[in-house]
Amino acid sequence: MTSLNEAALPELARRLPVPTYDRSAVRTGIVHFGVGGFHRSHEAMFIDRLLNRGGSQDWGICGVGVLPSDARMRDVLNAQDGLYTMVLKSAEGTEDARIIGSITEYLFAPDDPAAVIRKLADPATRIVSLSVTEGGYSINDSTGEFEPRAHAVVHDLKPNTVPHSVFGLITAALAQRREQGTAPFTVMSCDNIQGNGNVARKALVSFARLKDPNLARWISDNVAFPNSMVDRITPVTTDEDRAAVTETYGFTDAWPVVAEPFEQWVLEDRFTSGRPPLEDVGVQIVDDVEPYELMKLRLLNASHQVMSYLGYFAGHRYVHDVCTDPLFAEFIVGFMEQEATPTLRPVPGLDLDAYRNELIHRFSNPAIRDTLARQMVDASERIPKFVLPVVREQLELGGPVDRAALVIAAWARFLEGTDEQGEPIEITDRRLDALRDAIRADQENPGAFLNVTEVFGDLGKNARFAAAYRQAREALQRSGAPAAIQNLTNPSILTRRTS
Ligand SMILES: NC(=O)c1ccc[n+]([C@@H]2O[C@H](COP(=O)([O-])OP(=O)(O)OC[C@H]3O[C@@H](n4cnc5c(N)ncnc54)[C@H](O)[C@@H]3O)[C@@H](O)[C@H]2O)c1
Ligand SMILES: O=P(O)(O)OC[C@@H](O)[C@@H](O)[C@H](O)[C@H](O)CO
């Protein structure tokens, strides 16, 4: 069986599209931290598309992993010469696969941090991009301030250490560039965070200030941090996905990426040292990305949270199963229309009705097999970024918050750690111990969960939201998730049924 690598490309070209450019002529212009599923289905795909058009050879990607778990990606990409298969699966059952070739190097920081710093300090590196998850920035959601907690970040803040963390490595490289008189690179966040560029700036400048205030000033004055909205649903690759590539195309790929056909990248045009002509390959370059970000984070990402905990208790495990359940579809659309949409700004050229309908269609794609489990990892990072901003604005507007309150109540119920049949629930959250303590307090004193200020800020002090939460918690305990939803979406039916 043929394995995917550079030498196999001429043979594979007979079965699916492969890079048409000379990969040996591509030079690294982008260093990317966090080569996971999303980077490979999105930024690396856009760059591959650009390279296939000819030109732009200076914008190849060097991937960097900093976590021990990234050793697997290092091994796979090194064995495959950086190549991988991207498979796009539509709701209608069609499939489009191609080999992506834009990642031409991969460095694993724990092996050789100095090599990563050299690559970042190289004048050819003009963009450093990030998809290191919402938790990767060490920003406290309620204060907006940099609060280093992760072991690697705390380590890197000590004097005279070899850096291990993303911001430690970037700071060390920018110090070298400044000393050498090399222009800095742009730091381009591709994470699902409102104002992701501003947040990246806050994290990097705050980190650097604790190391060297002069360097921090230079970074603040000279480095650009464009904000962006990024979108393509990319689930975790499964063994079935690997087997399907082998079966359909007759070669082995140890880590293909599967995603939906939909793609969107809206990006501010703020770059320190130039950028690739991304507008030629479908990226929307805009002056102000905020309306697009608000729309995406509060409709798409918030809906993932809205469906997950309640969907789990209704026995669902996949996004498409929840979204083809009429009770849930109505609940999610209700959240989008009544709670999230009034907090958005007009989005140029976009019909929000059509966007919401398209979201339900995308969520319902059975071929993607996106799991609720993926949405629920580190919920304490996601809920404050996706759902709580909607609640805060609605409280100010005097608008409805009942659906969001039910979602928070379902998350609290989820954190109790057993499902409605008493089966244990596996929960991954870096704040789990503190959350569990708060849940115990909540059981004694309903509403105490909202006092976790790191997640909720001062929302627990809002009497209207606290009351909605307590009511939702009680409804869940009394009658379970579907009935609690029913009670909100169509109370008269429930009253008729129970009377
Ligand atoms: N998957 C999607 O549908 C999707 C879509 C749009 C945006 N995103 C954004 O991309 C991010 C990554 O998603 P993914 O699907 O690629 O996940 P993934 O788990 O496949 O990859 C995450 C990568 O980030 C790295 N990482 C995680 N925490 C880190 C830290 N503290 N420091 C350094 N590196 C860290 C991991 O090592 C890994 O390389 C998401 O959190 C989100 O912000 C994802
Ligand atoms: O990856 P996260 O944690 O930011 O959010 C989970 C999902 O909502 C997210 O990955 C979406 O699938 C994605 O944002 C779609 O573009």
XYZ file of C-alpha atoms and ligand atoms in Angstrom:
559
model
C 0.000 0.000 0.000
C 1.361 3.440 -0.970
C 2.072 5.802 1.922
C 1.520 9.525 1.553
C 4.782 11.410 1.001
C 6.464 13.639 -1.596
C 7.728 10.722 -3.705
C 4.199 9.294 -3.987
C 2.626 12.486 -5.378
C 2.972 11.660 -9.128
C 1.167 8.349 -8.576
C -1.474 9.888 -6.264
C -2.151 12.670 -8.788
C -4.075 10.086 -10.812
C -6.539 9.610 -7.938
C -7.079 13.072 -6.415
C -5.747 16.650 -6.763
C -2.244 17.089 -5.359
C -0.044 20.221 -5.106
C 0.797 21.446 -8.602
C 3.673 23.632 -7.360
C 7.289 22.718 -6.761
C 7.322 22.290 -2.978
C 11.110 22.394 -2.880
C 10.939 26.003 -4.146
C 8.559 27.114 -1.379
C 10.206 29.152 1.391
C 8.785 29.658 4.873
C 7.100 33.023 5.373
C 4.576 31.930 8.009
C 5.305 30.160 11.282
C 2.162 28.624 12.746
C 1.656 27.566 16.368
C -1.059 24.934 16.950
C -1.121 22.687 13.894
C -4.333 20.805 14.658
C -7.395 19.972 12.615
C -8.498 23.556 12.090
C -5.215 25.031 10.858
C -4.942 22.194 8.364
C -8.505 22.642 7.010
C -8.338 26.447 6.908
C -5.189 28.628 6.791
C -2.956 25.884 5.369
C -5.661 25.113 2.782
C -5.901 28.806 1.736
C -2.107 28.995 1.394
C -2.088 25.738 -0.594
C -4.731 27.240 -2.897
C -2.539 30.301 -3.353
C 0.554 28.221 -4.120
C -1.424 26.197 -6.656
C -2.197 29.431 -8.529
C 1.548 30.020 -9.000
C 3.724 32.664 -7.339
C 3.612 33.361 -3.593
C 6.446 30.867 -2.977
C 7.622 33.013 -0.080
C 4.575 32.140 1.998
C 5.112 28.501 2.886
C 4.252 27.399 6.424
C 6.482 26.057 9.171
C 4.271 24.398 11.804
C 5.318 24.489 15.456
C 4.048 22.364 18.325
C 4.819 23.289 21.919
C 2.799 20.743 23.886
C 4.097 17.205 24.562
C 0.981 15.881 22.784
C 2.167 17.562 19.564
C 4.874 14.879 19.220
C 2.309 12.838 17.265
C 1.795 15.598 14.713
C 5.596 15.980 14.433
C 5.994 12.271 13.685
C 3.158 12.150 11.160
C 4.098 15.307 9.282
C 7.787 14.420 9.230
C 7.004 10.938 7.879
C 4.652 12.428 5.249
C 6.908 15.343 4.215
C 4.302 17.718 5.660
C 1.583 16.386 3.320
C -1.921 15.372 4.389
C -5.324 14.740 2.865
C -8.177 17.186 3.351
C -11.602 15.595 2.839
C -14.642 17.889 2.598
C -17.995 16.163 3.113
C -21.287 17.818 2.232
C -24.682 17.251 3.804
C -25.855 15.978 0.402
C -23.363 13.097 0.560
C -20.728 14.377 -1.875
C -17.035 14.308 -1.039
C -14.111 16.374 -2.277
C -10.589 15.344 -1.312
C -7.176 16.811 -2.099
C -3.614 16.661 -0.846
C -2.451 19.851 0.887
C 1.223 20.754 0.581
C 1.661 24.208 2.129
C 3.227 22.981 5.390
C 6.787 22.416 4.299
C 8.470 22.264 7.721
C 7.466 21.261 11.239
C 9.348 22.030 14.463
C 8.560 20.474 17.823
C 9.617 23.033 20.431
C 10.344 20.555 23.271
C 12.944 18.872 20.983
C 14.794 22.075 20.174
C 13.398 25.427 21.356
C 16.447 27.247 19.938
C 15.539 26.026 16.430
C 12.043 27.507 16.848
C 13.497 30.842 17.964
C 15.921 30.796 14.994
C 13.022 30.187 12.603
C 10.972 32.983 14.179
C 13.944 35.370 14.110
C 14.702 34.610 10.447
C 13.902 37.748 8.382
C 12.041 35.500 5.890
C 9.398 34.851 8.594
C 6.884 37.658 8.175
C 3.743 36.261 9.830
C 3.353 34.207 12.994
C -0.124 32.720 13.155
C -1.865 31.003 16.034
C -4.659 28.481 16.559
C -3.787 27.458 20.104
C -7.375 27.356 21.441
C -9.205 29.937 23.531
C -7.295 28.904 26.648
C -3.895 29.437 25.012
C -3.774 33.196 25.673
C -3.801 33.258 29.524
C -6.391 36.031 29.556
C -8.910 36.221 32.393
C -12.302 36.525 30.688
C -13.903 38.591 33.396
C -11.087 41.157 33.785
C -9.579 40.988 30.280
C -6.158 40.913 31.955
C -3.196 38.593 31.339
C -3.074 35.996 34.129
C -0.445 33.369 33.517
C -1.393 30.047 35.118
C -0.147 27.409 32.672
C 3.040 25.794 33.914
C 4.996 26.558 30.718
C 4.047 30.261 30.761
C 4.891 30.673 34.449
C 8.207 28.912 33.773
C 9.009 31.197 30.843
C 8.441 34.309 32.941
C 11.345 33.405 35.234
C 14.636 35.134 34.378
C 17.219 33.346 32.202
C 15.035 30.417 31.155
C 14.851 28.647 27.805
C 11.281 29.358 26.666
C 8.740 26.573 26.128
C 5.465 28.448 25.674
C 4.097 30.182 22.577
C 4.489 33.693 23.968
C 7.859 32.857 25.537
C 9.223 31.712 22.167
C 7.722 34.639 20.264
C 9.083 37.157 22.792
C 12.595 35.664 22.633
C 12.533 35.843 18.828
C 11.240 39.427 18.763
C 14.056 40.411 21.154
C 16.535 38.980 18.630
C 14.874 40.726 15.699
C 14.966 44.033 17.523
C 18.663 43.588 18.381
C 19.465 42.636 14.782
C 17.459 45.499 13.310
C 15.097 43.069 11.577
C 11.498 44.235 11.140
C 9.101 42.331 13.382
C 6.544 39.872 12.033
C 2.775 40.179 12.245
C 1.055 38.080 14.912
C -2.159 36.739 13.368
C -4.552 34.904 15.685
C -6.956 32.415 14.101
C -8.712 31.442 17.318
C -12.405 31.823 18.101
C -12.056 34.810 20.376
C -13.755 38.156 19.969
C -11.035 40.620 19.012
C -8.578 37.739 18.667
C -5.852 40.096 17.439
C -6.417 42.464 20.376
C -6.298 39.523 22.762
C -3.081 38.227 21.171
C -1.613 41.729 21.555
C -2.662 41.872 25.213
C -1.120 38.456 25.925
C 2.150 39.085 24.086
C 2.765 42.643 25.279
C 1.852 41.710 28.879
C 4.143 38.691 28.760
C 7.002 40.743 27.292
C 6.477 43.540 29.843
C 7.140 41.065 32.649
C 10.401 40.073 30.899
C 11.635 43.411 29.518
C 9.510 46.607 29.541
C 11.520 48.210 26.706
C 10.959 45.210 24.475
C 7.249 45.300 25.359
C 7.065 48.931 24.223
C 8.813 48.075 20.949
C 6.379 45.199 20.357
C 3.413 47.385 21.182
C 4.617 50.091 18.782
C 5.784 47.885 15.914
C 3.921 44.575 15.757
C 0.553 44.336 13.975
C -2.146 42.036 15.372
C -5.010 41.819 12.829
C -8.365 40.634 14.127
C -10.102 37.926 12.156
C -13.206 35.798 11.935
C -12.464 32.212 10.978
C -14.976 29.518 10.138
C -14.994 25.929 8.995
C -16.394 23.144 11.156
C -13.554 20.670 11.572
C -14.184 17.698 13.833
C -11.509 15.530 15.417
C -10.091 13.008 12.909
C -11.198 9.435 13.687
C -9.806 5.996 12.800
C -12.805 5.616 10.484
C -11.645 8.739 8.611
C -8.168 7.235 8.192
C -9.629 3.934 6.992
C -11.960 5.733 4.567
C -9.035 7.546 2.903
C -7.249 4.229 2.416
C -10.357 2.527 1.103
C -11.410 5.312 -1.273
C -8.039 6.524 -2.585
C -5.777 3.531 -2.026
C -3.030 5.068 0.109
C -2.354 5.500 3.803
C -2.480 8.864 5.518
C -1.834 8.712 9.261
C -3.679 11.976 9.912
C -6.083 13.257 7.269
C -8.385 16.137 8.146
C -12.138 15.992 7.530
C -14.247 19.144 7.379
C -17.415 20.666 5.949
C -17.320 22.395 2.522
C -18.225 25.802 4.038
C -15.246 28.137 4.513
C -14.975 31.720 5.677
C -12.076 33.924 6.735
C -12.647 37.627 7.303
C -9.424 39.430 8.083
C -8.306 42.963 8.904
C -5.610 44.327 6.631
C -3.021 45.151 9.299
C 0.318 43.506 8.612
C 3.764 44.584 9.754
C 5.822 43.087 6.950
C 3.451 42.316 4.100
C 1.027 39.458 3.577
C 0.110 36.926 0.921
C -2.597 38.021 -1.573
C -5.241 36.122 0.364
C -8.088 38.035 -1.294
C -7.215 36.116 -4.507
C -8.216 32.840 -2.867
C -11.460 33.763 -1.145
C -10.411 35.573 2.044
C -12.506 38.684 2.784
C -10.190 41.568 3.656
C -12.068 44.226 5.645
C -11.381 47.340 7.731
C -13.493 46.231 10.681
C -14.039 42.587 11.418
C -16.088 43.046 14.578
C -19.604 42.643 13.089
C -18.520 39.358 11.447
C -16.893 38.059 14.631
C -19.902 38.885 16.784
C -22.192 37.142 14.321
C -20.081 34.003 14.139
C -19.173 33.663 17.814
C -22.657 34.459 19.122
C -24.617 32.463 16.544
C -22.392 29.530 15.560
C -20.084 28.961 18.526
C -22.688 29.921 21.126
C -25.172 27.519 19.482
C -22.668 24.699 19.888
C -22.725 25.419 23.624
C -26.508 25.856 23.599
C -27.042 22.398 22.115
C -24.326 20.403 23.867
C -25.186 19.946 27.567
C -28.940 19.784 26.986
C -28.421 17.521 23.972
C -26.226 15.230 26.043
C -28.960 14.810 28.667
C -31.474 14.060 25.918
C -29.229 11.141 24.898
C -27.572 12.749 21.855
C -23.837 12.509 21.191
C -23.517 14.123 17.732
C -24.239 17.687 16.616
C -26.271 16.507 13.603
C -28.496 14.341 15.815
C -29.312 17.287 18.069
C -29.984 19.622 15.165
C -32.294 17.262 13.333
C -34.350 16.828 16.534
C -37.169 19.377 15.995
C -37.378 20.276 19.675
C -33.694 21.222 19.723
C -33.710 22.898 16.314
C -36.507 25.169 17.521
C -34.694 25.847 20.789
C -31.417 26.726 19.038
C -33.127 28.949 16.460
C -35.035 30.600 19.324
C -31.765 31.330 21.116
C -30.239 32.728 17.926
C -33.248 34.883 17.009
C -34.416 36.134 20.378
C -31.293 36.239 22.536
C -28.177 36.400 20.330
C -29.277 38.379 17.261
C -30.424 41.533 19.114
C -26.835 41.855 20.416
C -25.255 41.863 16.922
C -24.254 44.767 14.705
C -25.421 44.900 11.067
C -23.114 42.743 8.987
C -22.336 44.340 5.597
C -23.991 42.434 2.767
C -25.209 39.610 4.962
C -28.763 38.417 5.576
C -28.893 37.140 9.161
C -32.022 35.060 8.533
C -30.242 33.203 5.760
C -27.090 32.863 7.927
C -29.092 31.295 10.785
C -30.826 28.876 8.411
C -27.522 27.952 6.853
C -26.110 27.249 10.308
C -28.846 24.742 11.070
C -28.157 23.132 7.671
C -24.399 22.992 8.432
C -24.967 21.621 11.936
C -27.277 18.951 10.495
C -24.610 17.576 8.121
C -24.522 13.862 9.035
C -21.282 13.225 7.145
C -19.259 15.462 9.469
C -20.093 13.493 12.602
C -19.040 16.378 14.821
C -19.366 15.378 18.452
C -20.921 17.188 21.379
C -17.832 16.035 23.288
C -15.623 18.329 21.137
C -17.788 21.327 22.028
C -17.700 20.538 25.750
C -13.909 20.335 26.252
C -12.773 23.260 28.426
C -16.315 24.633 28.569
C -15.156 27.142 31.153
C -13.113 28.795 28.366
C -15.871 28.663 25.764
C -18.988 29.678 27.713
C -17.535 33.050 28.818
C -16.467 33.821 25.229
C -19.512 32.633 23.309
C -22.616 32.678 25.560
C -22.077 35.097 28.438
C -21.466 38.210 26.277
C -24.983 37.653 24.874
C -26.403 37.394 28.402
C -24.662 40.588 29.539
C -25.940 42.590 26.580
C -29.461 41.226 26.916
C -29.516 42.134 30.597
C -28.545 45.674 29.645
C -31.173 45.759 26.899
C -33.833 44.316 29.212
C -34.210 41.424 26.771
C -34.697 37.675 27.267
C -32.035 35.466 28.893
C -34.101 32.342 29.674
C -32.601 30.085 27.025
C -29.042 31.033 27.992
C -29.910 30.511 31.667
C -31.160 27.000 30.840
C -27.890 26.301 29.026
C -25.838 27.402 32.057
C -28.073 25.307 34.300
C -27.514 22.295 32.008
C -23.749 22.885 32.174
C -24.013 22.971 35.988
C -26.015 19.728 35.886
C -23.359 18.246 33.557
C -20.616 19.185 36.016
C -22.348 17.068 38.671
C -20.668 14.248 36.750
C -23.462 11.733 36.188
C -26.154 11.575 33.519
C -29.872 11.103 34.058
C -29.362 7.322 34.231
C -26.651 7.720 36.883
C -23.843 6.888 34.404
C -20.565 8.796 34.918
C -19.786 11.680 32.535
C -16.228 12.217 31.358
C -15.378 15.915 31.713
C -12.234 17.678 30.501
C -11.830 21.159 31.873
C -8.731 22.751 33.313
C -10.854 24.419 35.986
C -12.698 21.222 36.914
C -11.744 21.186 40.616
C -12.937 24.745 41.211
C -16.085 24.126 39.162
C -16.899 20.964 41.115
C -16.496 22.857 44.422
C -18.888 25.484 43.108
C -21.381 22.818 42.040
C -21.347 21.330 45.550
C -22.038 24.808 46.937
C -24.816 25.263 44.349
C -26.559 22.126 45.552
C -26.755 23.616 49.069
C -27.383 27.134 47.942
C -28.898 27.335 44.405
C -27.177 30.063 42.406
C -23.785 29.701 44.160
C -22.340 28.303 40.903
C -22.620 31.788 39.398
C -20.136 33.039 42.009
C -17.210 31.517 40.056
C -16.061 34.995 39.043
C -13.304 33.712 36.737
C -16.102 32.395 34.507
C -19.118 34.555 35.281
C -17.544 37.852 36.369
C -20.232 39.678 38.321
C -23.192 38.003 36.563
C -24.050 36.124 39.777
C -24.954 39.486 41.312
C -27.591 40.127 38.643
C -30.878 39.245 40.320
C -32.751 38.626 37.037
C -30.140 36.262 35.644
C -29.650 34.478 38.979
C -33.423 33.930 39.225
C -33.599 32.605 35.634
C -30.705 30.254 36.380
C -32.288 28.916 39.599
C -35.595 28.379 37.827
C -33.878 26.539 34.955
C -31.851 24.397 37.358
C -35.011 23.440 39.201
C -36.855 22.660 35.929
C -33.991 20.402 34.807
C -33.937 18.558 38.103
C -37.690 18.167 38.178
C -38.410 17.124 34.628
C -35.204 16.614 32.611
C -33.765 18.377 29.569
C -36.440 17.861 26.864
C -39.276 18.952 29.161
C -37.300 21.977 30.377
C -36.751 23.017 26.753
C -40.377 22.376 25.907
C -41.384 24.551 28.801
C -39.432 27.461 27.320
C -40.180 26.947 23.639
C -43.867 26.127 24.000
C -45.080 26.258 27.601
C -48.715 25.771 26.652
C -48.039 22.264 25.261
C -46.367 21.213 28.490
C -49.141 22.671 30.598
C -51.708 20.822 28.466
C -49.749 17.553 28.700
C -49.200 17.727 32.442
C -52.664 18.953 33.371
N -12.162 22.888 14.806
C -12.931 23.875 14.354
O -14.045 23.654 13.845
C -12.454 25.308 14.454
C -13.040 26.260 13.623
C -12.695 27.603 13.747
C -11.723 27.966 14.650
N -11.128 27.019 15.412
C -10.112 27.504 16.364
O -8.977 26.681 16.295
C -8.636 26.215 17.593
C -7.996 24.864 17.478
O -8.948 23.961 16.971
P -8.521 22.569 16.358
O -9.762 21.931 15.884
O -7.380 22.725 15.449
O -8.021 21.803 17.675
P -6.898 20.689 17.777
O -7.056 20.107 19.138
O -6.908 19.815 16.600
O -5.523 21.521 17.740
C -5.199 22.444 18.720
C -3.733 22.796 18.604
O -3.464 23.836 19.542
C -2.374 23.451 20.368
N -2.576 24.015 21.704
C -3.629 23.845 22.530
N -3.429 24.531 23.674
C -2.221 25.139 23.553
C -1.459 25.979 24.400
N -1.892 26.324 25.600
N -0.276 26.424 23.946
C 0.174 26.057 22.721
N -0.484 25.266 21.881
C -1.686 24.809 22.295
C -2.401 21.934 20.388
O -1.154 21.446 20.751
C -2.792 21.640 18.948
O -1.667 21.729 18.121
C -9.961 26.236 18.352
O -9.793 26.304 19.731
C -10.620 27.458 17.784
O -10.193 28.604 18.481
C -11.475 25.702 15.343
O -13.129 25.139 18.694
P -13.795 25.972 19.750
O -13.611 25.438 21.085
O -13.495 27.392 19.597
O -15.359 25.889 19.567
C -15.978 24.685 19.277
C -16.747 24.829 17.988
O -17.829 25.710 18.198
C -15.882 25.386 16.888
O -14.739 24.620 16.734
C -16.634 25.441 15.560
O -16.736 24.165 15.021
C -15.906 26.360 14.629
O -15.727 27.607 15.205
C -16.564 26.465 13.282
O -15.859 27.373 12.515
